[in-house]
mmCIF file of C-alpha atoms in Angstrom:
data_model
loop_
_atom_site.group_PDB
_atom_site.id
_atom_site.type_symbol
_atom_site.label_atom_id
_atom_site.label_comp_id
_atom_site.label_asym_id
_atom_site.label_seq_id
_atom_site.Cartn_x
_atom_site.Cartn_y
_atom_site.Cartn_z
ATOM 1 C CA UNK A 113 152.447 75.217 -64.423
ATOM 2 C CA UNK A 114 154.875 77.117 -62.202
ATOM 3 C CA UNK A 115 153.786 80.439 -63.671
ATOM 4 C CA UNK A 116 150.130 79.564 -63.079
ATOM 5 C CA UNK A 117 150.790 78.793 -59.411
ATOM 6 C CA UNK A 118 152.511 82.172 -59.046
ATOM 7 C CA UNK A 119 149.557 83.989 -60.612
ATOM 8 C CA UNK A 120 146.843 82.370 -58.472
ATOM 9 C CA UNK A 121 147.481 84.470 -55.315
ATOM 10 C CA UNK A 122 147.427 87.677 -57.364
ATOM 11 C CA UNK A 123 144.181 86.639 -59.057
ATOM 12 C CA UNK A 124 142.677 85.791 -55.682
ATOM 13 C CA UNK A 125 143.582 89.233 -54.383
ATOM 14 C CA UNK A 126 142.016 90.948 -57.412
ATOM 15 C CA UNK A 127 138.816 88.936 -56.987
ATOM 16 C CA UNK A 128 138.654 89.784 -53.255
ATOM 17 C CA UNK A 129 139.038 93.508 -53.946
ATOM 18 C CA UNK A 130 136.364 93.350 -56.645
ATOM 19 C CA UNK A 131 133.934 91.594 -54.273
ATOM 20 C CA UNK A 132 134.514 94.185 -51.567
ATOM 21 C CA UNK A 133 133.805 96.972 -54.031
ATOM 22 C CA UNK A 134 130.651 95.332 -55.330
ATOM 23 C CA UNK A 135 129.187 94.539 -51.914
ATOM 24 C CA UNK A 136 129.964 97.980 -50.487
ATOM 25 C CA UNK A 137 127.848 99.538 -53.244
ATOM 26 C CA UNK A 138 124.837 97.762 -51.740
ATOM 27 C CA UNK A 139 125.383 98.972 -48.184
ATOM 28 C CA UNK A 140 122.152 99.365 -46.231
ATOM 29 C CA UNK A 141 120.739 102.838 -45.758
ATOM 30 C CA UNK A 142 121.135 104.212 -42.233
ATOM 31 C CA UNK A 143 118.351 103.346 -39.827
ATOM 32 C CA UNK A 144 117.146 105.268 -36.815
ATOM 33 C CA UNK A 145 116.592 103.788 -33.350
ATOM 34 C CA UNK A 146 113.160 102.520 -34.419
ATOM 35 C CA UNK A 147 114.649 100.633 -37.354
ATOM 36 C CA UNK A 148 113.187 102.936 -40.022
ATOM 37 C CA UNK A 149 115.301 103.489 -43.124
ATOM 38 C CA UNK A 150 116.623 107.025 -43.229
ATOM 39 C CA UNK A 151 118.116 109.185 -45.973
ATOM 40 C CA UNK A 152 120.910 111.569 -45.013
ATOM 41 C CA UNK A 153 120.885 115.203 -46.141
ATOM 42 C CA UNK A 154 123.572 117.800 -45.570
ATOM 43 C CA UNK A 155 123.001 121.536 -45.365
ATOM 44 C CA UNK A 156 124.596 123.528 -48.192
ATOM 45 C CA UNK A 157 124.308 127.210 -47.317
ATOM 46 C CA UNK A 158 123.740 129.608 -50.213
ATOM 47 C CA UNK A 159 127.111 131.278 -50.793
ATOM 48 C CA UNK A 160 125.667 134.442 -52.327
ATOM 49 C CA UNK A 161 123.434 135.140 -49.324
ATOM 50 C CA UNK A 162 124.842 137.539 -46.707
ATOM 51 C CA UNK A 163 123.222 135.373 -44.011
ATOM 52 C CA UNK A 164 123.753 131.788 -45.229
ATOM 53 C CA UNK A 165 122.770 130.314 -41.855
ATOM 54 C CA UNK A 166 119.577 132.326 -41.402
ATOM 55 C CA UNK A 167 116.482 130.550 -40.101
ATOM 56 C CA UNK A 168 114.794 130.925 -43.515
ATOM 57 C CA UNK A 169 117.750 129.414 -45.380
ATOM 58 C CA UNK A 170 118.055 126.446 -43.010
ATOM 59 C CA UNK A 171 114.309 125.762 -43.330
ATOM 60 C CA UNK A 172 114.459 125.857 -47.151
ATOM 61 C CA UNK A 173 114.577 122.229 -48.384
ATOM 62 C CA UNK A 174 116.384 123.302 -51.562
ATOM 63 C CA UNK A 175 119.513 123.965 -49.464
ATOM 64 C CA UNK A 176 119.701 120.328 -48.343
ATOM 65 C CA UNK A 177 121.417 117.753 -50.558
ATOM 66 C CA UNK A 178 121.648 114.004 -50.296
ATOM 67 C CA UNK A 179 124.887 112.541 -48.975
ATOM 68 C CA UNK A 180 126.168 109.036 -48.414
ATOM 69 C CA UNK A 181 128.148 110.171 -45.363
ATOM 70 C CA UNK A 182 125.924 109.225 -42.428
ATOM 71 C CA UNK A 183 128.553 110.229 -39.859
ATOM 72 C CA UNK A 184 126.942 112.613 -37.354
ATOM 73 C CA UNK A 185 128.311 116.132 -36.956
ATOM 74 C CA UNK A 186 129.624 117.358 -33.608
ATOM 75 C CA UNK A 187 126.064 117.765 -32.304
ATOM 76 C CA UNK A 188 126.408 121.176 -30.763
ATOM 77 C CA UNK A 189 123.622 123.562 -31.609
ATOM 78 C CA UNK A 190 125.521 126.309 -33.409
ATOM 79 C CA UNK A 191 124.924 125.606 -37.117
ATOM 80 C CA UNK A 192 122.786 123.306 -39.234
ATOM 81 C CA UNK A 193 124.683 120.296 -40.559
ATOM 82 C CA UNK A 194 122.745 117.077 -41.312
ATOM 83 C CA UNK A 195 119.278 115.674 -41.017
ATOM 84 C CA UNK A 196 118.097 112.113 -41.431
ATOM 85 C CA UNK A 197 114.750 111.878 -43.254
ATOM 86 C CA UNK A 198 112.444 108.883 -43.559
ATOM 87 C CA UNK A 199 111.328 107.576 -46.944
ATOM 88 C CA UNK A 200 107.952 109.324 -46.606
ATOM 89 C CA UNK A 201 109.694 112.710 -46.717
ATOM 90 C CA UNK A 202 111.972 111.904 -49.655
ATOM 91 C CA UNK A 203 111.588 111.569 -53.401
ATOM 92 C CA UNK A 204 114.003 108.774 -54.287
ATOM 93 C CA UNK A 205 112.803 108.249 -57.863
ATOM 94 C CA UNK A 206 115.718 110.100 -59.476
ATOM 95 C CA UNK A 207 119.441 109.516 -59.454
ATOM 96 C CA UNK A 208 119.784 111.300 -56.078
ATOM 97 C CA UNK A 209 117.214 111.401 -53.266
ATOM 98 C CA UNK A 210 115.584 114.824 -52.780
ATOM 99 C CA UNK A 211 113.708 116.165 -49.772
ATOM 100 C CA UNK A 212 110.045 116.750 -50.516
ATOM 101 C CA UNK A 213 108.932 120.368 -50.352
ATOM 102 C CA UNK A 214 106.449 119.298 -47.660
ATOM 103 C CA UNK A 215 109.286 118.270 -45.292
ATOM 104 C CA UNK A 216 108.964 120.550 -42.280
ATOM 105 C CA UNK A 217 112.361 121.717 -41.046
ATOM 106 C CA UNK A 218 112.249 123.999 -38.018
ATOM 107 C CA UNK A 219 115.290 126.097 -37.229
ATOM 108 C CA UNK A 220 116.276 128.086 -34.165
ATOM 109 C CA UNK A 221 118.646 131.023 -34.153
ATOM 110 C CA UNK A 222 121.663 130.694 -31.874
ATOM 111 C CA UNK A 223 122.035 134.324 -30.799
ATOM 112 C CA UNK A 224 125.648 133.835 -29.722
ATOM 113 C CA UNK A 225 126.784 132.808 -33.202
ATOM 114 C CA UNK A 226 123.938 134.437 -35.183
ATOM 115 C CA UNK A 227 123.549 131.105 -36.992
ATOM 116 C CA UNK A 228 120.509 128.843 -37.218
ATOM 117 C CA UNK A 229 120.515 125.178 -36.310
ATOM 118 C CA UNK A 230 117.867 122.524 -36.915
ATOM 119 C CA UNK A 231 115.610 122.086 -33.905
ATOM 120 C CA UNK A 232 113.066 119.704 -35.458
ATOM 121 C CA UNK A 233 111.973 117.986 -38.649
ATOM 122 C CA UNK A 234 109.026 115.781 -39.530
ATOM 123 C CA UNK A 235 111.201 112.888 -38.346
ATOM 124 C CA UNK A 236 112.493 114.211 -35.047
ATOM 125 C CA UNK A 237 112.977 116.935 -32.495
ATOM 126 C CA UNK A 238 115.845 117.972 -30.248
ATOM 127 C CA UNK A 239 113.351 118.239 -27.390
ATOM 128 C CA UNK A 240 112.443 114.557 -27.754
ATOM 129 C CA UNK A 241 115.439 112.341 -26.911
ATOM 130 C CA UNK A 242 113.987 109.331 -28.744
ATOM 131 C CA UNK A 243 113.882 111.235 -32.056
ATOM 132 C CA UNK A 244 116.775 113.687 -31.646
ATOM 133 C CA UNK A 245 119.108 111.260 -33.450
ATOM 134 C CA UNK A 246 117.481 112.433 -36.707
ATOM 135 C CA UNK A 247 119.154 115.841 -36.375
ATOM 136 C CA UNK A 248 122.865 116.567 -36.274
ATOM 137 C CA UNK A 249 124.077 120.138 -35.865
ATOM 138 C CA UNK A 250 127.667 121.305 -35.637
ATOM 139 C CA UNK A 251 130.102 123.751 -34.061
ATOM 140 C CA UNK A 252 130.505 127.237 -35.373
#
């Protein structure tokens, strides 16, 4: 009986850790200010391209991959970093969400850094403060 009473706190700890792990797997998707569920995509520049941050590369949906890290980038308009896309612009039928080829990503060239940043998507625009939270650019 004494050994059982010594094991109970350890068992309780193991169960608590397991519950935390299980419930964190079902964390809600990020939502924008309007409460719409958003998927997060991060820009992955093509390494073989001499201009990985060109306007054409940033606008190409194949260079954007799904991420679970919804933390915004530094939000300075030097380089593309993350976009937040609504369910209507995402194919979530596979193991990882994918941006639809119809997703319109507009990029603007920062002439100081010669790098493109996202200026608008189907879900938001930097010129519209109420939807600019759907775009997150970063420092050089």
